[in-house]
Coordinates of C-alpha atoms and ligand atoms in Angstrom, one line a residue:
M17 CA -45.1 16.3 -33.8
R18 CA -43.7 18.4 -30.9
A19 CA -43.6 16.5 -27.7
S20 CA -42.6 18.0 -24.2
S21 CA -39.0 19.1 -23.9
S22 CA -36.8 20.1 -20.9
P23 CA -34.3 22.5 -22.3
L24 CA -33.1 23.4 -18.9
R25 CA -31.8 19.9 -18.1
T26 CA -31.0 18.5 -21.5
P27 CA -28.5 20.3 -23.9
T28 CA -30.4 21.3 -27.0
S29 CA -29.3 20.6 -30.6
E30 CA -28.1 24.2 -30.9
A31 CA -25.9 23.9 -27.7
L32 CA -24.5 20.7 -28.7
F33 CA -23.8 21.9 -32.2
A34 CA -22.0 25.0 -30.9
E35 CA -19.7 22.8 -29.0
A36 CA -19.3 20.0 -31.7
E37 CA -18.2 22.8 -34.2
T38 CA -15.2 23.4 -32.0
L39 CA -14.1 19.7 -31.8
I40 CA -15.5 18.2 -35.1
P41 CA -15.2 19.9 -38.4
G42 CA -18.5 21.3 -39.2
G43 CA -19.7 19.6 -36.1
V44 CA -20.4 16.5 -38.2
N45 CA -18.6 13.3 -39.0
S46 CA -19.8 13.1 -42.6
P47 CA -20.6 16.4 -44.6
V48 CA -23.9 15.1 -45.9
R49 CA -25.2 15.4 -42.3
A50 CA -24.6 19.2 -42.2
F51 CA -27.7 21.3 -42.9
R52 CA -25.7 24.1 -44.6
A53 CA -27.4 23.7 -48.0
V54 CA -30.8 24.3 -46.3
G55 CA -29.6 27.2 -44.2
R56 CA -29.6 25.9 -40.7
N57 CA -27.9 23.8 -38.2
P58 CA -28.3 20.0 -37.9
L59 CA -30.5 18.3 -35.3
F60 CA -28.9 16.1 -32.7
I61 CA -30.5 12.8 -32.5
D62 CA -31.3 11.3 -29.1
H63 CA -32.7 7.9 -30.3
A64 CA -34.7 6.4 -33.0
E65 CA -37.4 3.7 -33.2
G66 CA -39.2 2.2 -36.3
P67 CA -39.7 5.0 -38.9
Y68 CA -39.2 7.8 -36.2
L69 CA -36.3 9.9 -35.2
F70 CA -36.3 11.7 -31.8
D71 CA -34.1 14.7 -31.4
V72 CA -32.5 16.0 -28.1
D73 CA -35.1 18.8 -28.1
G74 CA -37.9 16.4 -27.6
N75 CA -39.3 16.4 -31.2
R76 CA -40.4 13.3 -33.2
Y77 CA -39.8 13.1 -36.9
I78 CA -40.9 10.6 -39.6
D79 CA -37.5 9.7 -41.0
Y80 CA -36.8 9.3 -44.8
V81 CA -33.0 9.4 -44.4
C82 CA -32.9 6.0 -42.7
S83 CA -29.2 6.5 -42.2
F84 CA -28.8 7.2 -46.0
G85 CA -30.2 3.7 -46.9
P86 CA -29.1 0.9 -44.6
L87 CA -32.2 0.9 -42.4
I88 CA -34.6 -0.7 -44.8
A89 CA -36.3 -2.4 -41.8
G90 CA -36.5 0.9 -39.8
H91 CA -34.6 1.9 -36.6
A92 CA -33.8 -0.5 -33.8
H93 CA -35.7 -3.3 -35.4
P94 CA -36.1 -5.8 -32.5
E95 CA -34.7 -8.8 -34.3
I96 CA -31.6 -6.9 -35.4
V97 CA -31.2 -5.6 -31.8
G98 CA -31.5 -9.2 -30.7
A99 CA -28.9 -10.5 -33.1
L100 CA -26.6 -7.7 -32.0
Q101 CA -26.9 -8.5 -28.4
A102 CA -26.4 -12.2 -29.0
A103 CA -23.3 -11.5 -31.0
A104 CA -21.9 -8.9 -28.6
V105 CA -21.6 -11.2 -25.6
R106 CA -19.6 -13.7 -27.8
G107 CA -17.0 -11.1 -28.6
T108 CA -17.0 -8.3 -31.1
S109 CA -13.9 -9.1 -33.1
Y110 CA -11.5 -12.0 -33.3
G111 CA -9.2 -11.3 -36.2
A112 CA -9.9 -14.8 -37.4
P113 CA -12.6 -16.3 -39.6
T114 CA -16.0 -17.2 -38.4
R115 CA -19.0 -19.2 -39.7
L116 CA -21.0 -16.1 -39.8
E117 CA -18.9 -14.5 -42.6
L118 CA -19.3 -17.7 -44.6
D119 CA -23.1 -17.4 -44.1
L120 CA -23.1 -13.8 -45.3
A121 CA -21.0 -14.6 -48.2
R122 CA -23.2 -17.5 -49.2
A123 CA -26.3 -15.2 -48.8
I124 CA -24.9 -12.5 -51.0
H125 CA -23.8 -15.1 -53.7
Q126 CA -27.3 -16.6 -53.6
A127 CA -28.9 -13.2 -54.0
M128 CA -26.5 -12.1 -56.7
P129 CA -25.2 -15.1 -58.8
S130 CA -22.7 -12.8 -60.5
V131 CA -21.0 -12.5 -57.1
E132 CA -19.3 -15.8 -57.2
M133 CA -16.8 -14.7 -54.5
V134 CA -16.9 -11.9 -52.1
R135 CA -14.7 -10.0 -49.7
L136 CA -16.1 -8.1 -46.7
V137 CA -14.8 -4.6 -45.9
N138 CA -16.0 -1.8 -43.5
S139 CA -17.6 0.8 -45.8
G140 CA -18.8 1.4 -49.3
T141 CA -15.8 3.6 -49.9
E142 CA -13.5 0.7 -49.1
A143 CA -15.6 -1.6 -51.4
T144 CA -15.3 0.7 -54.4
M145 CA -11.6 1.6 -53.8
S146 CA -10.8 -2.1 -53.7
A147 CA -12.9 -3.1 -56.6
L148 CA -11.1 -0.4 -58.8
R149 CA -7.7 -1.7 -57.6
L150 CA -8.7 -5.2 -58.6
A151 CA -9.9 -3.9 -62.0
R152 CA -6.6 -2.2 -62.6
A153 CA -4.7 -5.2 -61.4
Y154 CA -6.6 -7.5 -63.7
T155 CA -6.7 -5.3 -66.8
R156 CA -3.3 -3.6 -66.3
R157 CA -4.9 -0.4 -67.3
D158 CA -5.2 2.7 -65.2
I159 CA -8.1 4.7 -66.4
V160 CA -11.5 4.5 -64.6
V161 CA -14.8 5.8 -66.2
K162 CA -17.5 7.0 -64.0
V163 CA -20.8 8.9 -64.3
E164 CA -21.1 12.6 -63.9
G165 CA -22.8 13.1 -60.7
G166 CA -22.2 9.5 -59.6
Y167 CA -20.9 9.1 -56.1
H168 CA -18.7 6.0 -55.0
G169 CA -17.3 7.1 -51.7
H170 CA -14.4 9.4 -51.1
A171 CA -11.3 7.4 -52.4
D172 CA -9.0 9.9 -54.2
G173 CA -9.6 8.8 -57.8
L174 CA -13.4 8.9 -57.4
L175 CA -13.4 12.5 -56.3
A176 CA -12.7 13.7 -59.8
R177 CA -15.1 16.4 -60.9
A178 CA -17.2 16.0 -63.9
G179 CA -15.6 17.7 -66.9
S180 CA -17.3 19.9 -69.4
G181 CA -17.9 16.9 -71.6
P182 CA -17.5 13.1 -71.8
L183 CA -13.9 13.4 -73.1
T184 CA -12.7 15.9 -70.5
L185 CA -10.2 14.4 -68.1
G186 CA -11.2 14.8 -64.5
A187 CA -9.6 17.6 -62.4
P188 CA -9.3 17.1 -58.6
D189 CA -12.6 17.8 -56.9
S190 CA -11.0 18.2 -53.5
P191 CA -7.6 19.7 -52.5
G192 CA -5.4 16.8 -51.5
V193 CA -6.2 14.6 -54.4
A194 CA -3.2 14.3 -56.6
A195 CA -3.6 15.8 -60.1
A196 CA -2.3 12.6 -61.6
T197 CA -4.8 10.5 -59.7
A198 CA -7.7 12.7 -60.7
A199 CA -6.5 12.6 -64.3
S200 CA -7.0 8.9 -64.5
T201 CA -10.8 9.3 -64.0
I202 CA -13.1 10.2 -66.8
N203 CA -16.7 11.2 -66.4
V204 CA -19.4 10.5 -68.8
P205 CA -23.1 11.5 -68.7
F206 CA -25.5 8.9 -67.4
N207 CA -27.9 7.4 -69.9
D208 CA -25.6 8.1 -72.8
A209 CA -24.2 4.9 -74.2
D210 CA -22.6 6.6 -77.2
A211 CA -20.6 8.8 -74.9
L212 CA -19.5 5.7 -73.0
E213 CA -18.4 4.0 -76.2
H214 CA -16.5 7.1 -77.3
V215 CA -14.5 7.0 -74.1
L216 CA -14.0 3.2 -74.0
S217 CA -12.8 3.2 -77.6
S218 CA -10.4 6.1 -77.1
Y219 CA -8.6 5.3 -73.8
P220 CA -7.3 2.1 -72.0
V221 CA -10.1 1.9 -69.6
A222 CA -9.7 -0.5 -66.7
A223 CA -13.4 -0.2 -65.5
F224 CA -16.7 1.6 -65.9
I225 CA -18.1 2.1 -62.4
V226 CA -21.8 3.0 -62.3
E227 CA -24.6 3.2 -59.7
P228 CA -27.1 1.1 -62.0
V229 CA -29.8 3.5 -60.6
P230 CA -28.0 6.7 -59.6
A231 CA -29.2 7.8 -56.2
N232 CA -26.3 10.3 -55.2
M233 CA -27.5 13.0 -57.6
G234 CA -31.1 12.2 -56.6
V235 CA -32.8 9.3 -58.1
V236 CA -32.4 8.8 -61.9
R237 CA -33.8 6.0 -63.8
P238 CA -31.7 4.1 -66.3
R239 CA -33.5 4.5 -69.7
G240 CA -34.1 1.9 -72.3
N241 CA -31.2 -0.6 -72.6
Y242 CA -28.5 1.7 -71.2
L243 CA -27.2 -0.8 -68.7
R244 CA -27.3 -3.6 -71.2
R245 CA -25.3 -1.5 -73.7
A246 CA -22.8 -0.6 -70.9
R247 CA -22.5 -4.4 -70.4
E248 CA -21.8 -5.0 -74.2
L249 CA -19.5 -2.1 -74.6
T250 CA -17.3 -2.8 -71.6
R251 CA -16.9 -6.4 -72.8
R252 CA -16.2 -5.3 -76.4
Y253 CA -13.3 -2.8 -75.3
G254 CA -11.8 -5.2 -72.7
S255 CA -12.9 -3.1 -69.7
L256 CA -14.7 -4.3 -66.6
L257 CA -18.2 -3.3 -65.6
I258 CA -18.6 -2.5 -61.9
F259 CA -22.0 -1.9 -60.4
D260 CA -21.9 0.1 -57.4
E261 CA -24.9 -1.4 -55.6
V262 CA -24.1 0.1 -52.2
I263 CA -27.5 1.8 -52.3
T264 CA -29.5 -0.5 -54.7
G265 CA -28.3 -3.8 -53.4
F266 CA -31.0 -5.6 -51.5
R267 CA -33.0 -2.3 -51.8
L268 CA -34.6 -2.3 -55.3
L269 CA -35.1 -6.1 -55.0
Y270 CA -33.4 -8.8 -52.9
G271 CA -31.1 -9.4 -56.0
G272 CA -30.4 -5.6 -56.4
A273 CA -30.5 -3.6 -59.6
Q274 CA -28.7 -6.4 -61.4
A275 CA -31.8 -8.6 -60.9
V276 CA -34.2 -5.9 -61.8
Y277 CA -32.4 -5.0 -65.1
R278 CA -31.0 -8.5 -65.7
V279 CA -27.5 -7.3 -66.4
A280 CA -24.6 -9.2 -64.8
P281 CA -21.6 -6.9 -64.0
D282 CA -18.0 -8.3 -63.6
L283 CA -17.8 -6.9 -60.1
T284 CA -20.3 -5.6 -57.6
C285 CA -19.9 -3.2 -54.7
L286 CA -22.2 -3.5 -51.7
G287 CA -22.6 -1.7 -48.3
K288 CA -25.4 -0.2 -46.2
I289 CA -28.2 -2.8 -46.1
I290 CA -25.8 -5.9 -45.8
G291 CA -24.5 -4.4 -42.5
G292 CA -28.0 -4.1 -40.9
G293 CA -27.1 -0.5 -39.8
L294 CA -23.5 -1.3 -38.8
P295 CA -20.4 -0.3 -40.8
V296 CA -20.0 -2.6 -43.6
G297 CA -19.1 -3.0 -47.3
A298 CA -18.3 -5.8 -49.7
Y299 CA -16.9 -6.2 -53.2
G300 CA -17.2 -9.4 -55.3
G301 CA -17.8 -10.8 -58.6
R302 CA -16.2 -13.2 -61.1
R303 CA -14.2 -16.0 -59.5
D304 CA -11.1 -15.3 -61.9
L305 CA -11.1 -11.8 -60.8
M306 CA -11.5 -12.4 -57.1
Q307 CA -8.8 -15.0 -57.2
L308 CA -6.4 -12.1 -57.8
V309 CA -7.1 -10.8 -54.2
A310 CA -4.5 -11.5 -51.5
P311 CA -3.8 -14.1 -50.0
V312 CA -4.7 -16.1 -53.2
G313 CA -3.3 -13.5 -55.6
P314 CA -1.1 -10.5 -55.6
M315 CA -3.7 -7.6 -55.2
Y316 CA -3.4 -6.5 -51.6
Q317 CA -6.4 -5.5 -49.6
A318 CA -7.1 -6.0 -45.8
G319 CA -9.1 -4.9 -42.7
T320 CA -8.6 -5.4 -39.0
L321 CA -12.4 -5.3 -38.4
S322 CA -13.5 -6.6 -41.8
G323 CA -16.2 -9.2 -41.3
N324 CA -16.6 -8.6 -37.6
P325 CA -19.3 -10.7 -36.0
L326 CA -21.4 -7.7 -34.9
A327 CA -21.8 -6.2 -38.4
V328 CA -22.1 -9.6 -40.0
S329 CA -24.7 -10.7 -37.5
A330 CA -26.9 -7.7 -38.0
G331 CA -26.5 -8.0 -41.8
L332 CA -27.4 -11.6 -41.8
K333 CA -30.5 -10.9 -39.7
M334 CA -31.3 -8.1 -42.1
L335 CA -31.2 -10.3 -45.2
E336 CA -33.2 -12.9 -43.4
L337 CA -35.9 -10.2 -42.8
L338 CA -35.7 -9.2 -46.5
R339 CA -36.4 -12.8 -47.6
R340 CA -39.8 -12.8 -46.0
P341 CA -42.8 -12.6 -48.2
D342 CA -44.3 -9.3 -49.4
V343 CA -41.3 -7.2 -48.3
Y344 CA -40.6 -5.6 -51.7
P345 CA -44.1 -5.2 -52.8
R346 CA -44.8 -3.5 -49.5
L347 CA -41.9 -1.2 -49.8
N348 CA -42.7 -0.3 -53.4
R349 CA -46.4 0.2 -52.6
L350 CA -45.7 2.6 -49.9
A351 CA -43.1 4.5 -51.9
A352 CA -45.5 4.7 -54.9
R353 CA -48.2 6.1 -52.7
L354 CA -45.7 8.8 -51.3
A355 CA -44.6 9.7 -54.9
T356 CA -48.1 10.0 -56.1
G357 CA -49.2 12.0 -53.2
L358 CA -46.3 14.4 -53.6
R359 CA -47.0 14.8 -57.3
T360 CA -50.8 15.5 -56.7
A361 CA -50.1 18.0 -53.9
A362 CA -47.4 19.9 -55.9
A363 CA -49.8 20.1 -58.9
R364 CA -52.6 21.4 -56.7
H365 CA -50.5 24.2 -55.7
E366 CA -48.7 24.7 -58.9
I367 CA -45.4 23.9 -57.6
P368 CA -42.9 22.6 -60.1
L369 CA -42.0 19.1 -59.0
R370 CA -40.7 16.1 -60.7
V371 CA -40.8 13.1 -58.4
Q372 CA -38.6 10.3 -59.6
R373 CA -39.0 7.0 -58.0
V374 CA -37.4 3.5 -58.5
A375 CA -38.7 0.9 -56.0
S376 CA -38.4 2.4 -52.6
I377 CA -36.1 5.3 -53.3
L378 CA -37.4 8.6 -54.7
T379 CA -36.3 12.2 -55.1
A380 CA -38.6 15.1 -55.5
F381 CA -36.8 17.5 -57.9
F382 CA -38.0 21.1 -57.9
T383 CA -37.9 21.4 -61.8
E384 CA -39.9 21.0 -64.8
A385 CA -37.0 19.6 -66.8
N386 CA -36.5 16.0 -67.7
V387 CA -34.1 14.5 -65.2
R388 CA -32.2 11.8 -67.1
D389 CA -28.6 12.8 -66.1
F390 CA -26.6 15.3 -64.1
G391 CA -27.4 18.1 -66.5
G392 CA -31.1 17.5 -65.8
V393 CA -30.5 17.3 -62.0
R394 CA -28.8 20.6 -62.0
T395 CA -31.9 22.4 -63.3
A396 CA -33.5 21.8 -59.9
D397 CA -34.2 24.9 -57.9
T398 CA -32.2 24.4 -54.6
N399 CA -33.6 27.5 -52.9
L400 CA -37.2 26.1 -53.4
F401 CA -35.8 22.8 -52.1
A402 CA -34.4 24.5 -49.0
A403 CA -37.8 26.3 -48.3
Y404 CA -39.6 22.9 -48.7
F405 CA -37.0 21.1 -46.5
N406 CA -37.4 23.6 -43.6
A407 CA -41.2 23.6 -43.8
M408 CA -41.3 19.8 -43.9
L409 CA -38.9 19.7 -40.9
E410 CA -41.2 22.1 -39.0
R411 CA -44.1 19.7 -39.6
G412 CA -42.2 16.6 -38.3
I413 CA -40.8 15.2 -41.6
Y414 CA -37.1 14.5 -41.7
L415 CA -35.7 14.5 -45.3
A416 CA -32.0 14.5 -46.3
P417 CA -30.8 18.1 -46.3
S418 CA -30.0 18.2 -50.0
Q419 CA -31.9 18.4 -53.2
F420 CA -29.5 15.7 -54.6
E421 CA -30.3 12.9 -52.2
A422 CA -32.8 10.0 -52.3
A423 CA -35.7 9.6 -49.7
F424 CA -35.8 6.1 -48.4
V425 CA -38.9 4.2 -47.6
S426 CA -38.5 1.5 -44.9
L427 CA -40.6 -1.5 -43.8
A428 CA -41.4 0.4 -40.6
H429 CA -43.2 3.2 -42.3
T430 CA -47.0 2.7 -42.3
D431 CA -49.7 3.9 -44.6
E432 CA -50.5 6.5 -41.8
D433 CA -47.0 7.8 -41.8
I434 CA -47.1 8.2 -45.6
E435 CA -50.4 9.9 -45.4
A436 CA -49.1 12.2 -42.7
T437 CA -46.1 13.1 -45.0
I438 CA -48.3 13.9 -47.9
R439 CA -50.5 16.1 -45.7
A440 CA -47.4 17.9 -44.6
A441 CA -46.3 18.3 -48.1
D442 CA -49.7 19.6 -49.1
S443 CA -49.6 22.3 -46.5
T444 CA -46.0 23.0 -47.3
F445 CA -46.7 23.6 -51.0
A446 CA -49.6 25.8 -50.1
Q447 CA -47.2 27.9 -47.9
L448 CA -44.6 28.0 -50.6
R449 CA -47.1 29.2 -53.1
S450 CA -48.5 31.9 -50.9
A451 CA -45.0 33.0 -50.3
G452 CA -44.5 33.6 -53.9
Y453 CA -42.9 30.5 -55.3
A454 CA -44.6 29.7 -58.6
L455 CA -44.2 27.9 -61.9
R456 CA -41.5 29.5 -64.0
P457 CA -43.0 31.2 -67.0
Ligands
PMP514 N1 -21.3 4.1 -53.2 C1 -22.6 4.6 -53.2 C2 -23.4 4.4 -54.3 C3 -23.0 5.3 -52.1 O1 -24.1 5.7 -52.1 C4 -22.1 5.5 -51.0 C5 -22.4 6.3 -49.8 N2 -23.6 7.0 -49.8 C6 -20.7 4.9 -51.1 C7 -20.4 4.3 -52.3 C8 -19.7 5.1 -50.0 O2 -20.1 4.4 -48.9 P1 -19.6 4.7 -47.5 O3 -20.2 6.1 -47.1 O4 -20.1 3.6 -46.7 O5 -18.1 4.8 -47.5

């Protein structure tokens, strides 16, 4: 995958990173972009097209990060670029309502009927933070329950570390989070409805916020009727159910995880795909709840650039692309092929690998354990992952630099890309095996 490079004229990733580290903490504007967990420095990207990233060193990579989820149609999709160009010349922000925002609100409502009203924001973090404020305003309760290993952005209360058990009050996971704020968050293990009921029945809980398919500890499948039970239990104990569909919305299916599992939450958080690759978020849900949001109601939430025509135009075009026939079957078929190929290759070389896939997101966990919650996730061998990551990168495959992230398949990936990835994995597993990595006894 190496193309010609001209290191004398173009600064290399290494040179750019060295300077970036002096001006930007860790050289990155989001810690997930750092390559520390895999023992190297990040690549600097020059441009991207379809399923490919091109770094400043002249290398091409098949990209499975896809900007951590938004780019379900691949990079620089011509129709999205066209929508952006058309929007840009009409002005990039007015601080006044537009027809485009109404069109996006309608499209979201039609995709997710539980979202009777919606408010656009600028990131997933803003969406979850606002949804929780709304839940507290409505229930007049303070405590929020989240899943151990679940990620909902970096708002203070959501950075609470998982405790040792479901009833452990969260402790701050980052300096700077007030102890009192962290203490109002309780973690429960995913896929454990009894633990959830215990917490809901013991504390005045405003909301249970959950990624219906967790993707931020790697992909974990909701088992049996877990989501349905979460719906019943939150209702029984007077708490709200918030689905954080920032990743799963318009990804698992057009209607998101709530369409797949047929569970209607009270509130839904969105982001990523609905911005077509531009900064966006949204929260919405039951009309009676959303009517509490200013200026109709007393719960204050605002944003200078919220609903700006650039992001909304890209998002609208993205949703239009996703309404075309065969989109989700194609995504799922490609991802299934990748998952099967990885499993087969790992088995051939006796590498312990558990590939968990839901629709077009998947994680290859280096473990033999059952991965059904954060405890299972933590059994993964991160050293083995780091070796795999580096060897795949050398072979032109760009994965997220952490064992605990999802790989995203896009509409731009082709069968040839998937096959090339499986071949790279096969050689990588052979290499790891000969380097002494083996099944644990
Ligand atoms: N919720 C989920 C499920 C996410 O995956 C993320 C980001 N990966 C967020 C919230 C936060 O979104 P943002 O990074 O846009 O603030």
